[in-house]
Short mmCIF file of C-alpha atoms in Angstrom, two decimals:
data_model
loop_
_atom_site.label_atom_id
_atom_site.label_comp_id
_atom_site.label_asym_id
_atom_site.label_seq_id
_atom_site.Cartn_x
_atom_site.Cartn_y
_atom_site.Cartn_z
CA ALA A 1 -92.45 12.50 56.04
CA GLN A 2 -94.85 15.18 54.87
CA SER A 3 -97.18 16.95 57.26
CA VAL A 4 -99.55 19.78 57.37
CA THR A 5 -100.33 22.30 60.14
CA GLN A 6 -103.44 24.58 60.08
CA LEU A 7 -103.13 27.35 62.54
CA GLY A 8 -106.35 28.04 64.24
CA SER A 9 -108.97 25.43 64.60
CA HIS A 10 -111.58 28.01 64.53
CA VAL A 11 -111.79 31.36 62.65
CA SER A 12 -114.57 33.84 63.03
CA VAL A 13 -115.08 36.68 60.72
CA SER A 14 -117.90 39.19 59.91
CA GLU A 15 -119.72 39.04 56.75
CA GLY A 16 -117.77 41.16 54.15
CA ALA A 17 -114.52 40.86 56.02
CA LEU A 18 -111.33 39.33 54.88
CA VAL A 19 -110.98 35.67 55.28
CA LEU A 20 -107.41 34.32 56.04
CA LEU A 21 -106.88 30.58 56.83
CA ARG A 22 -103.38 29.51 57.51
CA CYS A 23 -101.57 26.46 56.27
CA ASN A 24 -97.97 25.41 56.76
CA TYR A 25 -96.47 22.26 55.37
CA SER A 26 -93.44 20.12 56.03
CA SER A 27 -91.86 18.42 53.14
CA SER A 28 -88.34 17.71 51.95
CA VAL A 29 -89.31 18.75 48.39
CA PRO A 30 -92.11 21.15 47.30
CA PRO A 31 -95.34 19.09 47.34
CA TYR A 32 -98.57 19.58 45.59
CA LEU A 33 -100.86 21.62 47.85
CA PHE A 34 -104.64 21.67 48.02
CA TRP A 35 -107.49 23.47 49.82
CA TYR A 36 -110.77 21.72 50.24
CA VAL A 37 -114.13 22.76 51.78
CA GLN A 38 -116.51 20.49 53.60
CA TYR A 39 -120.13 21.20 54.59
CA PRO A 40 -121.86 19.17 57.20
CA ASN A 41 -122.25 15.47 56.42
CA GLN A 42 -120.82 15.91 52.92
CA GLY A 43 -117.69 15.01 51.08
CA LEU A 44 -114.91 17.38 50.23
CA GLN A 45 -114.95 19.94 47.49
CA LEU A 46 -111.75 21.20 45.97
CA LEU A 47 -111.37 24.92 46.24
CA LEU A 48 -107.98 25.19 44.55
CA LYS A 49 -104.64 23.47 44.18
CA TYR A 50 -101.09 24.28 43.53
CA THR A 51 -98.89 21.92 41.51
CA THR A 52 -96.36 24.00 39.47
CA GLY A 53 -96.15 27.45 37.84
CA ALA A 54 -97.67 30.54 39.25
CA THR A 55 -97.53 30.66 42.96
CA LEU A 56 -100.79 32.65 43.36
CA VAL A 57 -103.59 30.23 42.65
CA LYS A 58 -107.10 31.29 42.20
CA GLY A 59 -109.96 28.96 43.04
CA ILE A 60 -113.71 28.73 43.10
CA ASN A 61 -116.06 30.99 45.09
CA GLY A 62 -113.51 33.81 45.13
CA PHE A 63 -110.86 32.04 47.14
CA GLU A 64 -107.13 32.22 46.33
CA ALA A 65 -104.01 30.96 47.88
CA GLU A 66 -100.30 31.70 47.63
CA PHE A 67 -97.50 29.19 47.65
CA LYS A 68 -94.57 30.58 49.52
CA LYS A 69 -91.72 28.18 49.35
CA SER A 70 -89.49 30.19 51.71
CA GLU A 71 -92.18 30.21 54.37
CA THR A 72 -93.45 26.71 53.55
CA SER A 73 -96.94 28.21 53.54
CA PHE A 74 -100.13 28.03 51.46
CA HIS A 75 -102.58 30.30 53.25
CA LEU A 76 -106.10 30.61 51.85
CA THR A 77 -107.69 34.13 51.45
CA LYS A 78 -110.91 35.61 50.29
CA PRO A 79 -111.43 39.42 50.14
CA SER A 80 -115.01 39.47 51.43
CA ALA A 81 -116.68 36.75 53.43
CA HIS A 82 -120.14 35.53 52.62
CA MET A 83 -122.45 33.70 54.93
CA SER A 84 -122.39 30.68 52.69
CA ASP A 85 -118.53 30.44 53.29
CA ALA A 86 -119.21 29.10 56.73
CA ALA A 87 -117.88 25.50 56.63
CA GLU A 88 -114.80 23.32 57.46
CA TYR A 89 -111.72 23.99 55.46
CA PHE A 90 -108.87 21.47 55.10
CA CYS A 91 -105.36 22.08 53.67
CA ALA A 92 -103.69 18.99 52.24
CA VAL A 93 -100.45 17.91 50.60
CA SER A 94 -99.42 15.15 48.36
CA PRO A 95 -95.98 14.18 47.11
CA SER A 96 -95.04 15.85 43.67
CA SER A 97 -93.24 12.74 42.71
CA GLY A 98 -93.60 9.04 43.10
CA ASN A 99 -96.76 6.96 42.80
CA THR A 100 -98.22 6.83 46.24
CA GLY A 101 -100.18 10.08 45.78
CA LYS A 102 -101.47 10.02 49.32
CA LEU A 103 -103.25 13.14 50.46
CA ILE A 104 -102.28 14.18 53.89
CA PHE A 105 -104.73 16.53 55.59
CA GLY A 106 -104.29 19.20 58.19
CA GLN A 107 -106.58 19.20 61.27
CA GLY A 108 -109.14 21.50 59.58
CA THR A 109 -110.32 25.10 60.36
CA THR A 110 -113.93 25.87 61.10
CA LEU A 111 -114.93 29.13 59.47
CA GLN A 112 -117.66 31.06 61.16
CA VAL A 113 -119.18 34.00 59.34
CA LYS A 114 -121.20 36.48 61.55
CA PRO A 115 -123.82 38.67 60.00
CA GLY B 1 -116.04 17.26 35.82
CA ALA B 2 -115.01 14.19 37.58
CA VAL B 3 -117.68 12.63 39.78
CA VAL B 4 -117.32 9.97 42.46
CA SER B 5 -120.50 8.31 43.69
CA GLN B 6 -120.41 6.74 47.16
CA HIS B 7 -123.25 4.58 48.54
CA PRO B 8 -124.98 4.36 50.87
CA SER B 9 -124.91 7.91 52.29
CA TRP B 10 -125.92 6.69 55.58
CA VAL B 11 -126.42 3.17 57.15
CA ILE B 12 -127.40 1.83 60.49
CA CYS B 13 -126.48 -1.64 61.46
CA LYS B 14 -126.49 -4.01 64.43
CA SER B 15 -123.34 -4.98 66.17
CA GLY B 16 -121.69 -7.97 64.70
CA THR B 17 -122.97 -7.50 61.19
CA SER B 18 -120.98 -6.46 58.14
CA VAL B 19 -121.53 -3.31 56.01
CA LYS B 20 -120.32 -2.67 52.56
CA ILE B 21 -119.72 0.79 51.15
CA GLU B 22 -119.26 1.32 47.47
CA CYS B 23 -117.20 4.02 45.79
CA ARG B 24 -117.48 4.51 41.99
CA SER B 25 -115.87 6.90 39.60
CA LEU B 26 -118.61 7.77 37.19
CA ASP B 27 -116.88 9.50 34.21
CA PHE B 28 -113.24 8.67 34.61
CA GLN B 29 -110.92 5.73 35.35
CA ALA B 30 -109.36 5.85 38.72
CA THR B 31 -105.86 4.52 39.05
CA THR B 32 -105.99 4.70 42.86
CA MET B 33 -108.73 4.99 45.38
CA PHE B 34 -108.36 6.10 48.98
CA TRP B 35 -110.44 5.38 51.95
CA TYR B 36 -110.60 7.87 54.86
CA ARG B 37 -112.31 7.92 58.22
CA GLN B 38 -113.50 11.02 59.88
CA PHE B 39 -114.59 11.47 63.45
CA PRO B 40 -116.85 14.36 64.48
CA LYS B 41 -115.02 17.65 64.41
CA GLN B 42 -111.85 16.05 63.34
CA SER B 43 -109.83 15.68 60.16
CA LEU B 44 -109.70 12.91 57.66
CA MET B 45 -107.65 9.93 58.60
CA LEU B 46 -106.30 7.85 55.69
CA MET B 47 -107.15 4.26 56.26
CA ALA B 48 -105.94 2.64 53.25
CA THR B 49 -104.84 3.07 49.52
CA SER B 50 -106.05 0.71 46.94
CA ASN B 51 -104.97 0.18 43.34
CA GLU B 52 -106.99 -1.75 40.82
CA GLY B 53 -106.17 -5.44 40.72
CA SER B 54 -103.83 -5.45 43.63
CA LYS B 55 -104.05 -5.67 47.47
CA ALA B 56 -104.80 -2.51 49.39
CA THR B 57 -102.02 -0.78 51.39
CA TYR B 58 -103.28 -0.06 54.91
CA GLU B 59 -102.04 2.68 57.10
CA GLN B 60 -100.47 1.81 60.44
CA GLY B 61 -102.99 0.95 63.03
CA VAL B 62 -105.83 -0.01 60.66
CA GLU B 63 -106.93 -3.64 60.78
CA LYS B 64 -106.95 -5.02 57.38
CA ASP B 65 -109.08 -8.01 58.35
CA LYS B 66 -111.72 -5.68 59.78
CA PHE B 67 -111.72 -3.14 57.03
CA LEU B 68 -111.67 -5.16 53.80
CA ILE B 69 -111.00 -3.27 50.59
CA ASN B 70 -111.60 -4.54 47.10
CA HIS B 71 -110.78 -2.62 43.98
CA ALA B 72 -111.99 -4.99 41.33
CA SER B 73 -112.13 -2.44 38.49
CA LEU B 74 -110.87 1.02 37.46
CA THR B 75 -114.19 2.47 38.52
CA LEU B 76 -115.18 0.58 41.67
CA SER B 77 -113.69 0.13 45.02
CA THR B 78 -115.58 -1.27 48.09
CA LEU B 79 -114.93 -1.01 51.76
CA THR B 80 -116.52 -3.76 54.00
CA VAL B 81 -116.54 -3.11 57.70
CA THR B 82 -116.72 -6.69 59.12
CA SER B 83 -118.21 -7.57 62.46
CA ALA B 84 -118.98 -3.97 63.18
CA HIS B 85 -118.97 -2.53 66.67
CA PRO B 86 -120.23 0.77 68.03
CA GLU B 87 -116.71 2.15 68.04
CA ASP B 88 -116.60 1.70 64.28
CA SER B 89 -119.45 4.31 63.92
CA SER B 90 -117.97 7.11 61.94
CA PHE B 91 -118.10 9.01 58.67
CA TYR B 92 -116.29 7.17 55.86
CA ILE B 93 -115.20 9.02 52.68
CA CYS B 94 -113.63 7.71 49.49
CA SER B 95 -111.47 9.45 47.07
CA ALA B 96 -110.48 8.50 43.62
CA ARG B 97 -107.57 9.70 41.54
CA ALA B 98 -107.58 9.77 37.75
CA LEU B 99 -105.52 7.62 35.58
CA ILE B 100 -103.79 10.54 33.90
CA GLN B 101 -100.52 11.70 35.28
CA GLY B 102 -101.11 14.24 37.94
CA GLY B 103 -104.69 13.59 38.00
CA GLY B 104 -106.64 15.32 40.77
CA TYR B 105 -108.43 13.76 43.69
CA THR B 106 -112.23 13.59 43.64
CA PHE B 107 -114.11 12.70 46.79
CA GLY B 108 -117.28 10.78 47.38
CA SER B 109 -120.06 12.33 49.39
CA GLY B 110 -119.21 10.14 52.36
CA THR B 111 -121.09 7.45 54.41
CA ARG B 112 -122.35 7.94 57.81
CA LEU B 113 -122.11 4.55 59.60
CA THR B 114 -123.83 4.04 62.91
CA VAL B 115 -123.52 0.65 64.68
CA VAL B 116 -126.03 0.02 67.35
#
């Protein structure tokens, strides 16, 4: 069974500092990987996703993530945090084959950006 | 881009009544729709997966008779919370997956249900 672990339920950074949100997955085969952002009382917005190809994926709002198969990781980074980045971030996996296509989410990480 | 419309965005109902939540894919056909529940400060918990024209597949521990899911067309799925109780109060989010192979997931904006 697939699972996702996000290390750190709460991350606090200063504005302009590097953002690093950690995500590790467990899967017998490399899955599809996603990062979503959620603002209060809203749905989820896709930041980026990895399916195949280049392991460094660039997303919206300056975020990027690198798929590292050897480490079963898909950490999310942004060089310089902005106040508007404060939100809840979810890492998710889905099977790369088969038809179920279920997205399994990590526990989420709250990003706080201090002025 | 792909858009999923979810209505209502919030609803308050009395205990014992039923509430219907709609999820529509506006500009694409959705092979599969997913329904999630989210408690405050927690992650999304998958409740069920629905495919157009067939019965929904419920996750373990989710009462199918309480959370009725109908996926009548490739653009519409509904979740009905029957005989709602205060413990059903939560944030419900739908997601639709495009018909094309490898289609991405698009989420609705969520529905805040409060049962009083």
